[in-house]
mmCIF file of C-alpha atoms and ligand atoms in Angstrom:
data_model
loop_
_atom_site.group_PDB
_atom_site.id
_atom_site.type_symbol
_atom_site.label_atom_id
_atom_site.label_comp_id
_atom_site.label_asym_id
_atom_site.label_seq_id
_atom_site.Cartn_x
_atom_site.Cartn_y
_atom_site.Cartn_z
ATOM 1 C CA MET A 1 -118.914 -36.762 43.706
ATOM 2 C CA ASP A 2 -116.158 -35.320 45.932
ATOM 3 C CA VAL A 3 -115.264 -37.380 48.995
ATOM 4 C CA LEU A 4 -112.822 -36.138 51.618
ATOM 5 C CA VAL A 5 -110.197 -38.718 52.583
ATOM 6 C CA THR A 6 -108.332 -37.811 55.773
ATOM 7 C CA GLY A 7 -105.071 -39.721 56.043
ATOM 8 C CA GLY A 8 -105.421 -40.342 52.324
ATOM 9 C CA LEU A 9 -101.675 -40.784 51.821
ATOM 10 C CA GLY A 10 -101.423 -43.493 54.481
ATOM 11 C CA TYR A 11 -101.502 -47.228 53.900
ATOM 12 C CA VAL A 12 -105.221 -48.081 53.847
ATOM 13 C CA GLY A 13 -106.251 -44.521 52.889
ATOM 14 C CA SER A 14 -104.134 -44.398 49.725
ATOM 15 C CA HIS A 15 -105.330 -47.779 48.470
ATOM 16 C CA THR A 16 -108.887 -46.686 49.167
ATOM 17 C CA CYS A 17 -108.357 -43.593 46.974
ATOM 18 C CA ILE A 18 -107.649 -45.960 44.061
ATOM 19 C CA ALA A 19 -110.830 -47.946 44.670
ATOM 20 C CA LEU A 20 -112.869 -44.745 45.070
ATOM 21 C CA HIS A 21 -111.485 -43.393 41.800
ATOM 22 C CA GLN A 22 -112.275 -46.690 40.024
ATOM 23 C CA ALA A 23 -115.838 -46.486 41.364
ATOM 24 C CA GLY A 24 -116.311 -42.956 39.976
ATOM 25 C CA TYR A 25 -115.794 -40.912 43.168
ATOM 26 C CA ARG A 26 -113.349 -37.969 43.318
ATOM 27 C CA PRO A 27 -111.077 -38.331 46.357
ATOM 28 C CA VAL A 28 -109.899 -35.088 47.965
ATOM 29 C CA ILE A 29 -106.880 -36.093 50.019
ATOM 30 C CA TYR A 30 -106.311 -34.409 53.376
ATOM 31 C CA ASP A 31 -103.115 -35.443 55.164
ATOM 32 C CA ASN A 32 -100.623 -33.709 57.451
ATOM 33 C CA LEU A 33 -97.732 -35.906 56.182
ATOM 34 C CA SER A 34 -96.816 -36.808 59.768
ATOM 35 C CA ASN A 35 -96.553 -40.488 58.849
ATOM 36 C CA ALA A 36 -96.847 -40.501 55.067
ATOM 37 C CA SER A 37 -94.786 -39.424 52.074
ATOM 38 C CA ILE A 38 -95.889 -36.879 49.484
ATOM 39 C CA VAL A 39 -94.469 -39.292 46.884
ATOM 40 C CA VAL A 40 -97.597 -41.419 47.473
ATOM 41 C CA LEU A 41 -99.498 -38.705 45.588
ATOM 42 C CA ASP A 42 -97.245 -39.275 42.542
ATOM 43 C CA GLN A 43 -97.712 -43.034 42.810
ATOM 44 C CA LEU A 44 -101.481 -42.585 42.908
ATOM 45 C CA ALA A 45 -101.255 -40.408 39.797
ATOM 46 C CA LYS A 46 -99.273 -43.155 37.993
ATOM 47 C CA ILE A 47 -101.819 -45.800 38.946
ATOM 48 C CA CYS A 48 -104.981 -43.773 38.340
ATOM 49 C CA GLY A 49 -103.780 -41.550 35.490
ATOM 50 C CA LYS A 50 -104.998 -38.565 37.474
ATOM 51 C CA ARG A 51 -103.533 -36.322 40.179
ATOM 52 C CA PHE A 52 -105.916 -36.038 43.109
ATOM 53 C CA SER A 53 -106.558 -32.782 44.944
ATOM 54 C CA PHE A 54 -104.389 -32.624 48.036
ATOM 55 C CA ILE A 55 -104.581 -30.489 51.167
ATOM 56 C CA GLN A 56 -101.685 -30.654 53.590
ATOM 57 C CA ALA A 57 -103.304 -30.009 56.938
ATOM 58 C CA ASP A 58 -104.132 -31.545 60.282
ATOM 59 C CA VAL A 59 -107.566 -32.905 61.160
ATOM 60 C CA GLY A 60 -107.324 -30.874 64.368
ATOM 61 C CA ASP A 61 -107.168 -27.686 62.270
ATOM 62 C CA ALA A 62 -110.811 -26.583 62.168
ATOM 63 C CA LEU A 63 -110.099 -23.623 59.872
ATOM 64 C CA ALA A 64 -108.374 -25.818 57.289
ATOM 65 C CA LEU A 65 -111.307 -28.241 57.386
ATOM 66 C CA ARG A 66 -113.771 -25.368 56.976
ATOM 67 C CA GLN A 67 -111.841 -24.106 53.963
ATOM 68 C CA CYS A 68 -111.858 -27.554 52.466
ATOM 69 C CA PHE A 69 -115.622 -27.929 52.840
ATOM 70 C CA THR A 70 -115.976 -24.507 51.151
ATOM 71 C CA ASP A 71 -113.591 -25.256 48.278
ATOM 72 C CA PHE A 72 -114.984 -28.685 47.352
ATOM 73 C CA SER A 73 -118.483 -30.149 47.120
ATOM 74 C CA ILE A 74 -117.776 -32.831 49.685
ATOM 75 C CA GLU A 75 -120.664 -35.262 50.137
ATOM 76 C CA ALA A 76 -118.994 -37.849 52.335
ATOM 77 C CA VAL A 77 -115.893 -38.167 54.503
ATOM 78 C CA LEU A 78 -113.642 -41.196 54.896
ATOM 79 C CA HIS A 79 -111.621 -40.715 58.050
ATOM 80 C CA PHE A 80 -108.307 -42.613 58.226
ATOM 81 C CA ALA A 81 -105.992 -40.036 59.811
ATOM 82 C CA ALA A 82 -104.816 -41.363 63.176
ATOM 83 C CA TYR A 83 -101.827 -42.558 65.149
ATOM 84 C CA LYS A 84 -101.639 -46.343 65.050
ATOM 85 C CA ALA A 85 -98.721 -47.711 67.075
ATOM 86 C CA VAL A 86 -100.079 -49.792 69.940
ATOM 87 C CA GLY A 87 -96.924 -49.692 72.108
ATOM 88 C CA GLU A 88 -96.529 -45.933 71.641
ATOM 89 C CA SER A 89 -100.173 -45.417 72.632
ATOM 90 C CA THR A 90 -99.485 -47.045 75.986
ATOM 91 C CA ALA A 91 -96.455 -44.779 76.555
ATOM 92 C CA GLN A 92 -98.143 -41.581 75.292
ATOM 93 C CA PRO A 93 -101.885 -41.979 75.925
ATOM 94 C CA LEU A 94 -102.678 -38.258 75.858
ATOM 95 C CA ASN A 95 -101.182 -37.857 72.376
ATOM 96 C CA TYR A 96 -103.384 -40.707 71.178
ATOM 97 C CA TYR A 97 -106.586 -39.395 72.764
ATOM 98 C CA GLN A 98 -105.842 -35.852 71.563
ATOM 99 C CA ASN A 99 -105.011 -36.845 68.004
ATOM 100 C CA ASN A 100 -107.369 -39.759 67.438
ATOM 101 C CA VAL A 101 -110.386 -38.807 69.554
ATOM 102 C CA CYS A 102 -110.410 -35.000 69.952
ATOM 103 C CA HIS A 103 -109.502 -34.398 66.318
ATOM 104 C CA SER A 104 -112.237 -36.783 65.171
ATOM 105 C CA ALA A 105 -114.720 -34.707 67.191
ATOM 106 C CA THR A 106 -113.369 -31.569 65.473
ATOM 107 C CA LEU A 107 -113.883 -33.227 62.093
ATOM 108 C CA MET A 108 -117.466 -34.169 62.936
ATOM 109 C CA SER A 109 -118.204 -30.621 64.197
ATOM 110 C CA GLU A 110 -116.932 -29.156 60.941
ATOM 111 C CA MET A 111 -118.959 -31.714 58.977
ATOM 112 C CA GLN A 112 -122.019 -30.657 60.978
ATOM 113 C CA ASN A 113 -121.334 -26.950 60.252
ATOM 114 C CA ALA A 114 -120.810 -27.647 56.561
ATOM 115 C CA GLY A 115 -123.914 -29.816 56.240
ATOM 116 C CA VAL A 116 -121.948 -32.981 55.456
ATOM 117 C CA ARG A 117 -123.656 -35.926 57.130
ATOM 118 C CA ARG A 118 -121.949 -39.050 55.834
ATOM 119 C CA LEU A 119 -118.902 -40.573 57.476
ATOM 120 C CA VAL A 120 -116.905 -43.797 57.111
ATOM 121 C CA PHE A 121 -114.413 -44.376 59.916
ATOM 122 C CA SER A 122 -111.282 -46.503 59.938
ATOM 123 C CA SER A 123 -111.763 -48.617 63.059
ATOM 124 C CA SER A 124 -110.041 -51.808 64.129
ATOM 125 C CA ALA A 125 -110.696 -55.294 65.437
ATOM 126 C CA THR A 126 -108.614 -54.139 68.371
ATOM 127 C CA VAL A 127 -111.859 -52.701 69.863
ATOM 128 C CA TYR A 128 -112.845 -56.261 70.853
ATOM 129 C CA GLY A 129 -109.804 -56.866 73.074
ATOM 130 C CA VAL A 130 -109.128 -60.487 74.039
ATOM 131 C CA PRO A 131 -111.462 -62.731 71.986
ATOM 132 C CA GLN A 132 -114.123 -64.422 74.120
ATOM 133 C CA TYR A 133 -115.233 -66.637 71.225
ATOM 134 C CA LEU A 134 -114.343 -67.196 67.564
ATOM 135 C CA PRO A 135 -114.986 -66.075 64.948
ATOM 136 C CA ILE A 136 -115.485 -62.574 66.336
ATOM 137 C CA ASP A 137 -118.750 -60.953 65.250
ATOM 138 C CA GLU A 138 -119.788 -57.322 65.691
ATOM 139 C CA ASN A 139 -121.765 -58.096 68.879
ATOM 140 C CA HIS A 140 -118.666 -59.395 70.645
ATOM 141 C CA SER A 141 -117.942 -57.480 73.869
ATOM 142 C CA LYS A 142 -115.714 -54.420 73.446
ATOM 143 C CA ALA A 143 -112.757 -54.324 75.815
ATOM 144 C CA PRO A 144 -109.675 -52.709 74.244
ATOM 145 C CA THR A 145 -106.404 -53.472 75.999
ATOM 146 C CA ASN A 146 -104.516 -50.283 75.092
ATOM 147 C CA PRO A 147 -105.153 -46.551 74.486
ATOM 148 C CA TYR A 148 -104.981 -47.017 70.700
ATOM 149 C CA GLY A 149 -107.872 -49.486 70.858
ATOM 150 C CA TRP A 150 -109.792 -47.255 73.264
ATOM 151 C CA SER A 151 -109.325 -44.281 70.943
ATOM 152 C CA LYS A 152 -110.989 -46.261 68.127
ATOM 153 C CA LEU A 153 -113.877 -47.356 70.355
ATOM 154 C CA MET A 154 -114.368 -43.806 71.688
ATOM 155 C CA VAL A 155 -114.664 -42.413 68.167
ATOM 156 C CA GLU A 156 -117.233 -45.104 67.361
ATOM 157 C CA GLN A 157 -119.198 -43.994 70.444
ATOM 158 C CA ILE A 158 -119.063 -40.343 69.332
ATOM 159 C CA MET A 159 -120.350 -41.388 65.905
ATOM 160 C CA ARG A 160 -123.140 -43.438 67.511
ATOM 161 C CA ASP A 161 -124.196 -40.506 69.719
ATOM 162 C CA GLN A 162 -124.028 -38.051 66.837
ATOM 163 C CA CYS A 163 -126.293 -40.310 64.757
ATOM 164 C CA SER A 164 -128.736 -40.694 67.679
ATOM 165 C CA ALA A 165 -128.937 -36.931 68.085
ATOM 166 C CA ASN A 166 -129.199 -36.159 64.363
ATOM 167 C CA ALA A 167 -131.488 -38.374 62.335
ATOM 168 C CA ASP A 168 -129.923 -37.132 59.093
ATOM 169 C CA TRP A 169 -126.439 -38.468 59.972
ATOM 170 C CA LEU A 170 -125.170 -41.736 58.483
ATOM 171 C CA ALA A 171 -121.974 -43.195 59.829
ATOM 172 C CA ILE A 172 -120.168 -46.492 59.336
ATOM 173 C CA ALA A 173 -117.212 -47.850 61.312
ATOM 174 C CA LEU A 174 -115.152 -50.501 59.552
ATOM 175 C CA ARG A 175 -113.260 -52.762 61.938
ATOM 176 C CA TYR A 176 -110.239 -54.118 60.086
ATOM 177 C CA PHE A 177 -108.582 -57.332 61.097
ATOM 178 C CA ASN A 178 -104.937 -57.529 59.862
ATOM 179 C CA PRO A 179 -104.411 -55.403 56.721
ATOM 180 C CA VAL A 180 -101.573 -56.650 54.480
ATOM 181 C CA GLY A 181 -100.718 -56.718 50.780
ATOM 182 C CA ALA A 182 -100.152 -53.925 48.304
ATOM 183 C CA HIS A 183 -101.501 -52.603 45.019
ATOM 184 C CA PRO A 184 -100.822 -55.225 42.304
ATOM 185 C CA SER A 185 -98.913 -52.639 40.243
ATOM 186 C CA GLY A 186 -96.116 -52.767 42.832
ATOM 187 C CA LEU A 187 -96.205 -48.948 42.958
ATOM 188 C CA LEU A 188 -97.953 -48.585 46.297
ATOM 189 C CA GLY A 189 -97.844 -50.512 49.554
ATOM 190 C CA GLU A 190 -97.218 -50.266 53.259
ATOM 191 C CA ASN A 191 -94.522 -47.734 54.001
ATOM 192 C CA PRO A 192 -93.674 -47.988 57.702
ATOM 193 C CA SER A 193 -91.082 -45.616 59.100
ATOM 194 C CA GLY A 194 -88.384 -47.197 61.245
ATOM 195 C CA ILE A 195 -88.497 -50.778 62.480
ATOM 196 C CA PRO A 196 -91.897 -52.309 61.648
ATOM 197 C CA ASN A 197 -94.039 -53.605 64.513
ATOM 198 C CA ASN A 198 -96.334 -55.656 62.301
ATOM 199 C CA LEU A 199 -95.550 -59.055 60.890
ATOM 200 C CA MET A 200 -95.847 -58.501 57.141
ATOM 201 C CA PRO A 201 -93.470 -55.557 56.676
ATOM 202 C CA TYR A 202 -91.006 -57.310 58.979
ATOM 203 C CA VAL A 203 -91.185 -60.457 56.837
ATOM 204 C CA THR A 204 -90.666 -58.600 53.554
ATOM 205 C CA GLN A 205 -87.857 -56.434 54.974
ATOM 206 C CA THR A 206 -86.130 -59.573 56.257
ATOM 207 C CA ALA A 207 -86.542 -61.168 52.838
ATOM 208 C CA THR A 208 -84.792 -58.209 51.174
ATOM 209 C CA GLY A 209 -81.950 -58.468 53.706
ATOM 210 C CA HIS A 210 -82.804 -55.197 55.444
ATOM 211 C CA ARG A 211 -83.447 -57.125 58.678
ATOM 212 C CA GLU A 212 -81.285 -59.995 59.835
ATOM 213 C CA LYS A 213 -84.122 -62.315 60.847
ATOM 214 C CA LEU A 214 -87.697 -62.423 61.985
ATOM 215 C CA TYR A 215 -88.383 -63.003 65.662
ATOM 216 C CA ILE A 216 -91.508 -65.102 66.110
ATOM 217 C CA TYR A 217 -93.249 -64.006 69.291
ATOM 218 C CA GLY A 218 -93.975 -67.352 70.900
ATOM 219 C CA ASN A 219 -94.625 -70.892 69.634
ATOM 220 C CA ASP A 220 -96.455 -72.125 72.715
ATOM 221 C CA TYR A 221 -99.915 -70.715 71.965
ATOM 222 C CA ASP A 222 -102.923 -73.017 71.850
ATOM 223 C CA THR A 223 -102.915 -73.077 68.021
ATOM 224 C CA PRO A 224 -102.105 -75.925 65.571
ATOM 225 C CA ASP A 225 -98.405 -74.992 65.303
ATOM 226 C CA GLY A 226 -98.113 -72.910 68.480
ATOM 227 C CA THR A 227 -97.671 -69.543 66.733
ATOM 228 C CA GLY A 228 -100.260 -66.749 66.694
ATOM 229 C CA VAL A 229 -103.140 -66.990 64.212
ATOM 230 C CA ARG A 230 -104.556 -63.889 62.533
ATOM 231 C CA ASP A 231 -107.100 -62.981 59.884
ATOM 232 C CA TYR A 232 -104.943 -61.279 57.230
ATOM 233 C CA VAL A 233 -106.936 -59.273 54.703
ATOM 234 C CA HIS A 234 -105.675 -57.708 51.470
ATOM 235 C CA VAL A 235 -105.549 -53.919 51.550
ATOM 236 C CA MET A 236 -107.321 -53.726 48.154
ATOM 237 C CA ASP A 237 -110.163 -55.830 49.570
ATOM 238 C CA LEU A 238 -110.353 -53.356 52.450
ATOM 239 C CA ALA A 239 -110.300 -50.492 49.949
ATOM 240 C CA GLU A 240 -113.250 -52.016 48.082
ATOM 241 C CA GLY A 241 -115.055 -52.490 51.408
ATOM 242 C CA HIS A 242 -114.829 -48.720 51.913
ATOM 243 C CA VAL A 243 -116.395 -48.082 48.527
ATOM 244 C CA GLN A 244 -119.255 -50.416 49.416
ATOM 245 C CA ALA A 245 -119.654 -48.512 52.696
ATOM 246 C CA VAL A 246 -119.726 -45.131 50.914
ATOM 247 C CA ASP A 247 -122.354 -46.460 48.513
ATOM 248 C CA ARG A 248 -124.369 -47.675 51.490
ATOM 249 C CA LEU A 249 -124.176 -44.259 53.197
ATOM 250 C CA PHE A 250 -126.773 -43.055 50.765
ATOM 251 C CA SER A 251 -129.393 -45.591 51.866
ATOM 252 C CA GLU A 252 -128.729 -46.724 55.462
ATOM 253 C CA GLN A 253 -129.697 -44.478 58.394
ATOM 254 C CA GLY A 254 -127.798 -44.102 61.644
ATOM 255 C CA PHE A 255 -124.620 -45.758 62.901
ATOM 256 C CA HIS A 256 -123.390 -49.175 61.772
ATOM 257 C CA ALA A 257 -120.197 -51.139 62.379
ATOM 258 C CA PHE A 258 -118.816 -53.955 60.242
ATOM 259 C CA ASN A 259 -115.906 -56.355 60.488
ATOM 260 C CA LEU A 260 -113.647 -56.446 57.465
ATOM 261 C CA GLY A 261 -111.757 -59.730 57.434
ATOM 262 C CA THR A 262 -111.656 -62.942 55.434
ATOM 263 C CA GLY A 263 -112.916 -65.294 58.145
ATOM 264 C CA ASN A 264 -109.761 -67.428 57.666
ATOM 265 C CA GLY A 265 -106.849 -67.646 60.065
ATOM 266 C CA ALA A 266 -103.156 -68.087 59.226
ATOM 267 C CA SER A 267 -100.377 -68.673 61.748
ATOM 268 C CA VAL A 268 -96.996 -66.931 61.634
ATOM 269 C CA LEU A 269 -95.441 -70.172 60.357
ATOM 270 C CA ASP A 270 -98.199 -70.515 57.719
ATOM 271 C CA VAL A 271 -97.314 -67.023 56.518
ATOM 272 C CA LEU A 272 -93.608 -67.858 56.287
ATOM 273 C CA LYS A 273 -94.259 -71.126 54.412
ATOM 274 C CA GLU A 274 -96.622 -69.469 51.942
ATOM 275 C CA PHE A 275 -94.199 -66.594 51.487
ATOM 276 C CA GLU A 276 -91.436 -69.000 50.490
ATOM 277 C CA LEU A 277 -93.764 -70.839 48.105
ATOM 278 C CA VAL A 278 -94.930 -67.636 46.422
ATOM 279 C CA THR A 279 -91.612 -65.785 46.239
ATOM 280 C CA GLY A 280 -88.966 -68.517 46.408
ATOM 281 C CA VAL A 281 -87.298 -66.577 49.224
ATOM 282 C CA SER A 282 -86.946 -68.163 52.639
ATOM 283 C CA VAL A 283 -87.024 -65.858 55.630
ATOM 284 C CA PRO A 284 -84.612 -66.638 58.469
ATOM 285 C CA TYR A 285 -86.302 -66.641 61.849
ATOM 286 C CA SER A 286 -85.922 -67.576 65.470
ATOM 287 C CA ILE A 287 -88.490 -68.118 68.180
ATOM 288 C CA THR A 288 -88.535 -65.678 71.053
ATOM 289 C CA HIS A 289 -90.856 -64.932 74.006
ATOM 290 C CA ARG A 290 -94.476 -63.887 73.553
ATOM 291 C CA ARG A 291 -95.139 -60.190 72.918
ATOM 292 C CA PRO A 292 -97.150 -58.643 75.765
ATOM 293 C CA GLY A 293 -100.735 -57.951 74.690
ATOM 294 C CA ASP A 294 -100.778 -60.570 71.905
ATOM 295 C CA VAL A 295 -103.576 -63.138 71.748
ATOM 296 C CA ALA A 296 -103.431 -66.697 70.377
ATOM 297 C CA VAL A 297 -106.101 -66.352 67.687
ATOM 298 C CA SER A 298 -108.039 -63.476 66.124
ATOM 299 C CA VAL A 299 -110.413 -64.307 63.264
ATOM 300 C CA ALA A 300 -113.372 -62.307 61.967
ATOM 301 C CA SER A 301 -116.886 -63.265 61.195
ATOM 302 C CA PRO A 302 -117.350 -61.197 58.021
ATOM 303 C CA ALA A 303 -120.986 -62.319 57.642
ATOM 304 C CA LEU A 304 -122.592 -58.954 58.375
ATOM 305 C CA ALA A 305 -120.441 -57.120 55.823
ATOM 306 C CA ARG A 306 -121.354 -59.756 53.256
ATOM 307 C CA GLN A 307 -125.051 -59.419 54.021
ATOM 308 C CA VAL A 308 -125.407 -55.637 54.367
ATOM 309 C CA LEU A 309 -122.454 -54.154 52.448
ATOM 310 C CA GLU A 310 -122.479 -56.948 49.860
ATOM 311 C CA TRP A 311 -118.736 -57.169 50.383
ATOM 312 C CA HIS A 312 -116.449 -60.115 50.895
ATOM 313 C CA ALA A 313 -112.690 -60.455 50.673
ATOM 314 C CA GLN A 314 -111.675 -61.916 47.330
ATOM 315 C CA ARG A 315 -107.887 -62.144 47.526
ATOM 316 C CA ASP A 316 -106.173 -65.109 49.186
ATOM 317 C CA LEU A 317 -103.004 -65.241 51.274
ATOM 318 C CA LYS A 318 -100.868 -66.048 48.211
ATOM 319 C CA THR A 319 -102.057 -62.860 46.517
ATOM 320 C CA MET A 320 -101.458 -60.835 49.680
ATOM 321 C CA LEU A 321 -97.892 -62.150 49.953
ATOM 322 C CA GLY A 322 -97.111 -61.849 46.244
ATOM 323 C CA ASP A 323 -98.340 -58.251 46.137
ATOM 324 C CA SER A 324 -96.484 -57.304 49.338
ATOM 325 C CA TRP A 325 -93.312 -58.787 47.916
ATOM 326 C CA ARG A 326 -93.616 -57.035 44.539
ATOM 327 C CA TRP A 327 -93.962 -53.702 46.302
ATOM 328 C CA GLN A 328 -91.101 -54.357 48.750
ATOM 329 C CA SER A 329 -88.799 -55.573 45.941
ATOM 330 C CA ASN A 330 -89.545 -52.477 43.860
ATOM 331 C CA TYR A 331 -89.050 -50.102 46.789
ATOM 332 C CA PRO A 332 -86.775 -51.808 49.322
ATOM 333 C CA GLU A 333 -86.161 -48.467 51.067
ATOM 334 C CA GLY A 334 -89.850 -47.497 50.977
ATOM 335 C CA ILE A 335 -90.918 -44.160 49.495
HETATM 336 C C1 LIG B 401 -101.410 -55.369 65.727
HETATM 337 C C2 LIG B 401 -101.971 -54.576 66.869
HETATM 338 C C3 LIG B 401 -103.407 -54.215 66.559
HETATM 339 C C4 LIG B 401 -103.479 -53.448 65.243
HETATM 340 C C5 LIG B 401 -102.836 -54.288 64.127
HETATM 341 C C6 LIG B 401 -102.746 -53.475 62.852
HETATM 342 C C7 LIG B 401 -100.753 -55.286 68.887
HETATM 343 C C8 LIG B 401 -100.822 -56.035 70.179
HETATM 344 N N1 LIG B 401 -101.852 -55.320 68.112
HETATM 345 O O1 LIG B 401 -102.156 -56.568 65.621
HETATM 346 O O2 LIG B 401 -103.951 -53.429 67.600
HETATM 347 O O3 LIG B 401 -104.818 -53.165 64.911
HETATM 348 O O4 LIG B 401 -101.505 -54.656 64.506
HETATM 349 O O5 LIG B 401 -102.280 -54.281 61.809
HETATM 350 O O6 LIG B 401 -99.758 -54.667 68.556
HETATM 351 N N2 LIG B 401 -95.414 -61.351 65.011
HETATM 352 C C9 LIG B 401 -94.195 -61.988 65.160
HETATM 353 N N3 LIG B 401 -93.060 -61.261 64.938
HETATM 354 C C10 LIG B 401 -93.081 -59.948 64.561
HETATM 355 C C11 LIG B 401 -94.332 -59.305 64.402
HETATM 356 C C12 LIG B 401 -95.478 -60.035 64.661
HETATM 357 O O7 LIG B 401 -94.135 -63.169 65.501
HETATM 358 O O8 LIG B 401 -92.010 -59.344 64.374
HETATM 359 C C13 LIG B 401 -96.661 -62.122 65.221
HETATM 360 C C14 LIG B 401 -97.535 -61.617 66.343
HETATM 361 O O9 LIG B 401 -97.207 -62.217 67.571
HETATM 362 C C15 LIG B 401 -98.926 -62.037 65.846
HETATM 363 C C16 LIG B 401 -98.810 -61.942 64.329
HETATM 364 O O10 LIG B 401 -97.418 -62.005 64.038
HETATM 365 O O11 LIG B 401 -99.199 -63.381 66.189
HETATM 366 C C17 LIG B 401 -99.364 -60.643 63.765
HETATM 367 O O12 LIG B 401 -98.782 -59.541 64.431
HETATM 368 P P1 LIG B 401 -99.022 -58.025 63.944
HETATM 369 O O13 LIG B 401 -98.796 -57.941 62.489
HETATM 370 O O14 LIG B 401 -98.199 -57.141 64.833
HETATM 371 O O15 LIG B 401 -100.565 -57.800 64.184
HETATM 372 P P2 LIG B 401 -101.437 -57.949 65.544
HETATM 373 O O16 LIG B 401 -100.585 -58.129 66.734
HETATM 374 O O17 LIG B 401 -102.492 -58.960 65.288
#
């Protein structure tokens, strides 16, 4: 079965293509290469022993989407393509709403025209905003604190409304907590351009000597060691969660949203200690002021995904760190 994967050369999208392939689906990758390398397609071919169909186009390009739905027998769409830098979204909100929200509406219109009714959307735990209680379940209030988060919540609302208006639509939003890790082959991983904003690529790039040291954003949070606690989840676990969601699209009606996380929290210092244990490399760091917009703790309740999607994260922090490090060591300059 052909499934369209927008943003299929990006971090979570590319790993999901592997899991889809392993589960017997045929990914058709649709990516405008704005924040991904074409070399990812070669890496996927090495891992899967097969070169996936690839369309270089923008999700805002209705004609290109139409052509794609004509050329392939697409039965479901996995929609990853989006801008994802929180700070940038605050500086350039219109770009984020145009690209992430308007283009998602274009995609859904073209799905409607082509008779494709099944959609899995790459959402984020960022839709919850500042946690009011822990662990965070799907009923937690939604109060994003930046345009990136709002763009994710707005797309979820469009999906919800589309499913209410069309009883034959099935749509699932997957709210990721903190995706980290890499494919165990060491051939594919996170490939950020420029200075990483997120913790894990910064840690691995510091370990290779590409960055002088890690700056820990605050050690005065109300957490056991004072540093921020997050629910890190392996990207291959996320990838498998998408496959479970696609499978479910053929039985569940309407709109559903699920958290994808482990339910376990790790602090920044926990991550550094585990990293040293797993890799033998110690990462120099210093403590600096808190980063605006950060919260003390963010941990998922993954219970609903376990119950309905029959999915749970299987890889522990050691595996996440070991896989991230293998990838970073193999490709210190990225690809
Ligand atoms: C961030 C985004 C979130 C997005 C997620 C994607 C913000 C405010 N939130 O989440 O919307 O969905 O990435 O993965 O940007 N840290 C350091 N030093 C660093 C980098 C991070 O100490 O150089 C700390 C942070 O303070 C935090 C933890 O590491 O406690 C994780 O940070 P990060 O990887 O950026 O993820 P989030 O902030 O949770």
